[in-house]
Tab-separated table of C-alpha atoms in Angstrom:
chain	number	residue	atom	x	y	z
X	1	ASN	CA	62.740	-77.535	8.786
X	2	ALA	CA	63.713	-80.874	7.231
X	3	GLY	CA	61.123	-83.116	8.943
X	4	VAL	CA	61.771	-86.707	7.867
X	5	THR	CA	64.705	-87.286	5.529
X	6	GLN	CA	65.359	-90.541	3.692
X	7	THR	CA	68.550	-91.550	1.918
X	8	PRO	CA	69.125	-92.664	-0.735
X	9	LYS	CA	66.235	-91.559	-2.984
X	10	PHE	CA	66.875	-94.215	-5.620
X	11	ARG	CA	68.847	-97.446	-5.682
X	12	VAL	CA	69.279	-100.400	-8.002
X	13	LEU	CA	70.551	-103.647	-6.514
X	14	LYS	CA	71.396	-107.041	-7.866
X	15	THR	CA	69.833	-110.099	-6.274
X	16	GLY	CA	71.793	-111.071	-3.178
X	17	GLN	CA	73.307	-107.661	-2.531
X	18	SER	CA	72.783	-105.875	0.747
X	19	MET	CA	71.988	-102.287	1.563
X	20	THR	CA	70.831	-99.990	4.336
X	21	LEU	CA	68.186	-97.302	4.043
X	22	LEU	CA	68.556	-94.396	6.415
X	23	CYS	CA	65.740	-92.375	7.935
X	24	ALA	CA	66.412	-89.281	10.013
X	25	GLN	CA	63.853	-87.037	11.730
X	26	ASP	CA	64.465	-83.718	13.419
X	27	MET	CA	61.094	-83.396	15.202
X	28	ASN	CA	62.142	-85.290	18.345
X	29	HIS	CA	59.479	-87.901	17.651
X	30	GLU	CA	59.472	-91.012	19.770
X	31	TYR	CA	57.852	-93.337	17.241
X	32	MET	CA	59.205	-94.319	13.848
X	33	TYR	CA	57.998	-96.653	11.120
X	34	TRP	CA	59.128	-98.281	7.883
X	35	TYR	CA	56.550	-99.023	5.186
X	36	ARG	CA	56.682	-100.430	1.709
X	37	GLN	CA	54.301	-99.318	-1.011
X	38	ASP	CA	53.371	-101.567	-3.908
X	39	PRO	CA	50.730	-100.881	-6.593
X	40	GLY	CA	47.225	-101.698	-5.402
X	41	MET	CA	48.364	-102.718	-1.922
X	42	GLY	CA	48.531	-99.465	-0.045
X	43	LEU	CA	51.207	-98.991	2.596
X	44	ARG	CA	52.310	-102.051	4.525
X	45	LEU	CA	54.203	-101.790	7.784
X	46	ILE	CA	57.574	-103.548	7.807
X	47	HIS	CA	58.997	-102.664	11.237
X	48	TYR	CA	58.460	-99.944	13.773
X	49	SER	CA	60.064	-98.496	16.865
X	50	VAL	CA	58.481	-97.033	19.988
X	51	GLY	CA	61.696	-95.478	21.211
X	52	GLU	CA	65.475	-95.443	21.080
X	53	GLY	CA	66.879	-98.959	21.305
X	54	THR	CA	63.544	-100.670	20.616
X	55	THR	CA	62.172	-102.246	17.452
X	56	ALA	CA	59.221	-104.479	16.621
X	57	LYS	CA	57.887	-106.406	13.642
X	58	GLY	CA	55.087	-105.092	11.518
X	59	GLU	CA	52.936	-106.775	8.906
X	60	VAL	CA	55.684	-107.786	6.415
X	61	PRO	CA	59.022	-108.053	8.303
X	62	ASP	CA	60.615	-111.028	6.512
X	63	GLY	CA	63.862	-110.201	4.719
X	64	TYR	CA	64.369	-106.932	6.585
X	65	ASN	CA	66.144	-105.858	9.755
X	66	VAL	CA	66.062	-102.533	11.571
X	67	SER	CA	67.956	-100.641	14.204
X	68	ARG	CA	67.230	-97.534	16.261
X	69	LEU	CA	70.486	-96.708	18.016
X	70	LYS	CA	69.680	-93.000	18.172
X	71	LYS	CA	66.265	-91.449	18.706
X	72	GLN	CA	66.434	-89.459	15.496
X	73	ASN	CA	67.538	-92.307	13.212
X	74	PHE	CA	65.823	-95.480	12.057
X	75	LEU	CA	67.731	-97.796	9.717
X	76	LEU	CA	66.231	-100.443	7.468
X	77	GLY	CA	68.538	-103.192	6.233
X	78	LEU	CA	68.212	-105.718	3.452
X	79	GLU	CA	70.775	-108.465	4.012
X	80	SER	CA	70.244	-110.345	0.754
X	81	ALA	CA	68.004	-108.461	-1.650
X	82	ALA	CA	65.389	-110.310	-3.694
X	83	PRO	CA	63.336	-109.105	-6.695
X	84	SER	CA	60.220	-109.281	-4.483
X	85	GLN	CA	61.695	-106.414	-2.475
X	86	THR	CA	61.445	-104.055	-5.428
X	87	SER	CA	59.222	-101.341	-4.018
X	88	VAL	CA	58.991	-97.802	-2.754
X	89	TYR	CA	60.010	-97.550	0.888
X	90	PHE	CA	58.683	-94.838	3.167
X	91	CYS	CA	59.809	-93.918	6.618
X	92	ALA	CA	57.442	-92.110	8.960
X	93	SER	CA	57.522	-90.708	12.460
X	94	SER	CA	54.942	-89.608	14.997
X	95	TYR	CA	54.938	-87.910	18.383
X	96	ASP	CA	52.037	-89.811	19.897
X	97	TRP	CA	51.074	-93.472	20.200
X	98	GLY	CA	47.425	-92.821	20.937
X	99	THR	CA	44.697	-90.795	19.293
X	100	LYS	CA	47.129	-88.113	18.129
X	101	ASN	CA	49.217	-90.583	16.127
X	102	ILE	CA	49.601	-88.410	13.032
X	103	GLN	CA	52.390	-89.776	10.899
X	104	TYR	CA	54.874	-87.623	8.993
X	105	PHE	CA	56.435	-89.297	5.989
X	106	GLY	CA	59.753	-88.947	4.246
X	107	ALA	CA	60.047	-88.543	0.480
X	108	GLY	CA	60.641	-92.255	-0.063
X	109	THR	CA	63.322	-94.530	-1.494
X	110	ARG	CA	62.662	-96.193	-4.832
X	111	LEU	CA	64.431	-99.553	-4.846
X	112	SER	CA	64.777	-101.924	-7.778
X	113	VAL	CA	66.238	-105.384	-7.307
X	114	LEU	CA	67.302	-107.063	-10.527
S	1	GLY	CA	44.316	-108.449	11.953
S	2	GLN	CA	42.291	-105.343	11.365
S	3	GLN	CA	41.640	-104.544	7.710
S	4	VAL	CA	40.227	-101.520	6.000
S	5	MET	CA	38.926	-101.915	2.460
S	6	GLN	CA	38.922	-98.868	0.236
S	7	ILE	CA	36.895	-98.371	-2.949
S	8	PRO	CA	37.121	-97.575	-5.760
S	9	GLN	CA	40.729	-98.350	-6.663
S	10	TYR	CA	40.659	-95.829	-9.522
S	11	GLN	CA	38.456	-92.849	-10.348
S	12	HIS	CA	38.642	-90.677	-13.431
S	13	VAL	CA	36.637	-87.457	-13.411
S	14	GLN	CA	36.304	-84.330	-15.491
S	15	GLU	CA	37.392	-81.168	-13.766
S	16	GLY	CA	34.431	-79.757	-11.892
S	17	GLU	CA	32.820	-83.127	-11.172
S	18	ASP	CA	32.512	-84.472	-7.650
S	19	PHE	CA	34.524	-87.401	-6.273
S	20	THR	CA	33.977	-89.789	-3.390
S	21	THR	CA	36.124	-92.566	-1.944
S	22	TYR	CA	34.920	-95.010	0.684
S	23	CYS	CA	36.656	-96.899	3.441
S	24	ASN	CA	34.990	-99.929	5.048
S	25	SER	CA	35.813	-102.290	7.890
S	26	SER	CA	34.119	-105.382	9.291
S	27	THR	CA	35.132	-104.316	12.807
S	28	THR	CA	34.550	-101.142	14.769
S	29	LEU	CA	37.318	-98.635	14.217
S	30	SER	CA	38.819	-96.471	16.932
S	31	ASN	CA	39.475	-93.684	14.459
S	32	ILE	CA	39.996	-92.898	10.789
S	33	GLN	CA	42.776	-90.867	9.291
S	34	TRP	CA	42.948	-89.659	5.699
S	35	TYR	CA	46.153	-89.030	3.773
S	36	LYS	CA	46.839	-87.659	0.296
S	37	GLN	CA	49.766	-88.675	-1.860
S	38	ARG	CA	50.551	-86.594	-4.939
S	39	PRO	CA	52.034	-88.457	-7.932
S	40	GLY	CA	55.677	-89.207	-7.165
S	41	GLY	CA	55.275	-87.831	-3.659
S	42	HIS	CA	54.766	-89.072	-0.150
S	43	PRO	CA	51.598	-89.425	1.954
S	44	VAL	CA	50.542	-86.258	3.743
S	45	PHE	CA	48.081	-86.236	6.635
S	46	LEU	CA	44.760	-84.543	5.890
S	47	ILE	CA	42.470	-85.176	8.846
S	48	GLN	CA	41.445	-87.514	11.637
S	49	LEU	CA	37.920	-88.504	12.698
S	50	VAL	CA	37.270	-90.085	16.075
S	51	LYS	CA	33.612	-89.703	17.007
S	52	SER	CA	30.664	-91.710	15.704
S	53	GLY	CA	28.873	-89.784	12.931
S	54	GLU	CA	31.557	-87.108	12.851
S	55	VAL	CA	31.697	-84.812	9.824
S	56	LYS	CA	34.573	-82.458	9.111
S	57	LYS	CA	35.151	-80.097	6.216
S	58	GLN	CA	38.278	-78.639	4.675
S	59	LYS	CA	37.270	-76.243	1.898
S	60	ARG	CA	35.931	-78.535	-0.881
S	61	LEU	CA	36.709	-81.749	1.055
S	62	THR	CA	34.123	-83.356	3.351
S	63	PHE	CA	35.069	-86.250	5.612
S	64	GLN	CA	32.520	-88.483	7.343
S	65	PHE	CA	32.784	-91.227	9.943
S	66	GLY	CA	29.886	-93.659	10.041
S	67	GLU	CA	27.506	-93.971	12.957
S	68	ALA	CA	28.720	-97.516	13.643
S	69	LYS	CA	32.360	-96.448	13.196
S	70	LYS	CA	32.836	-99.118	10.541
S	71	ASN	CA	33.049	-96.890	7.501
S	72	SER	CA	34.212	-93.502	6.351
S	73	SER	CA	34.102	-91.397	3.228
S	74	LEU	CA	35.986	-88.534	1.637
S	75	HIS	CA	34.014	-86.358	-0.773
S	76	ILE	CA	35.540	-83.674	-2.979
S	77	THR	CA	33.176	-81.121	-4.482
S	78	ALA	CA	33.996	-79.663	-7.901
S	79	THR	CA	37.346	-81.334	-8.414
S	80	GLN	CA	40.343	-79.388	-9.641
S	81	THR	CA	43.529	-80.623	-11.292
S	82	THR	CA	45.322	-79.978	-8.023
S	83	ASP	CA	43.237	-82.767	-6.437
S	84	VAL	CA	45.053	-85.415	-8.496
S	85	GLY	CA	46.708	-88.104	-6.396
S	86	THR	CA	46.074	-91.141	-4.264
S	87	TYR	CA	43.843	-90.853	-1.212
S	88	PHE	CA	44.378	-93.303	1.636
S	89	CYS	CA	42.331	-94.010	4.684
S	90	ALA	CA	44.065	-95.474	7.727
S	91	SER	CA	43.053	-96.602	11.171
S	92	ASN	CA	44.861	-97.291	14.415
S	93	ALA	CA	45.125	-100.910	15.482
S	94	GLY	CA	43.612	-101.663	18.853
S	95	GLY	CA	45.047	-102.598	22.220
S	96	THR	CA	48.787	-102.373	22.814
S	97	SER	CA	49.381	-101.979	19.073
S	98	TYR	CA	47.320	-98.807	19.015
S	99	GLY	CA	50.040	-96.686	17.416
S	100	LYS	CA	50.259	-98.892	14.338
S	101	LEU	CA	48.238	-97.704	11.376
S	102	THR	CA	46.483	-100.022	8.943
S	103	PHE	CA	46.124	-98.390	5.540
S	104	GLY	CA	43.491	-98.982	2.913
S	105	GLN	CA	44.650	-99.795	-0.620
S	106	GLY	CA	44.088	-96.209	-1.738
S	107	THR	CA	41.989	-94.570	-4.446
S	108	ILE	CA	43.880	-93.078	-7.379
S	109	LEU	CA	42.122	-89.940	-8.596
S	110	THR	CA	42.701	-88.584	-12.082
S	111	VAL	CA	41.183	-85.242	-13.046
S	112	HIS	CA	40.848	-84.412	-16.728
S	113	PRO	CA	40.919	-80.660	-17.500
C-alpha cells in the first residue's frame, strides 16, 4: 500500500546542475500534480497532468519541465538549477477532477541548490 | 486568479486551549478542503465542505463553511500535543481548471504541554 512515492528524499545541487524528481503512484489515479512548498507561501502548483501523455502549467512553472509517459509516473525536471529553486517539492495525485478531487501527497523531496 | 487568505500564520497555545484558523476569499468558492501537515511530513486530507453554511465535525475538530461561501474556519477544542502541525485550507479553481487546488498560506500550530 505505497500510495504516492517520491524519489529522492533529499538532494543537494550546485547552481547550473540538472536533476529529475520521480513521482510514482499505485492508486491508478488519472490526475497528478507537482507543488513546491516555501515558508509562509503554502503550496504552489508547478505543473499538473490530467492523464497519460498530457501536462499543463500551474502557477509557478518557470525553470521546470515535466513528463507523464506512463499513467503511474510523473517526472519533474530542473534543467539548470538556481538557488531560488531551493524548496520542498511534493507530488500529489487524485482520482477525480471535480468535487471529489481529494489529493494524496508523497513524502516530499527536500532540495537545496547552492 | 483565485486566492485564499489564511490567518493567523502562527498560533501558540497551551495544551487544553482551543484553536481556530480562518480561510477567506474575495470570491465565492466552489468548495473548501482542509489538510494537515505534521512537522517534517506531507499534507494529509482532513475534510471537504461544499454547501453554504455547512458544518462538519471530526472528534475535537469543527469545520465551517460560510453562508456566502467566501470563508471557512477550522476549530480545535481542547488542543493536544498531537494537534501540532500546519493546517491548510484549499479550494478548487473554477471552470475548466476545476481540478487545480489553490492553497492558503497555512497556519502553524504549536501546542505547549
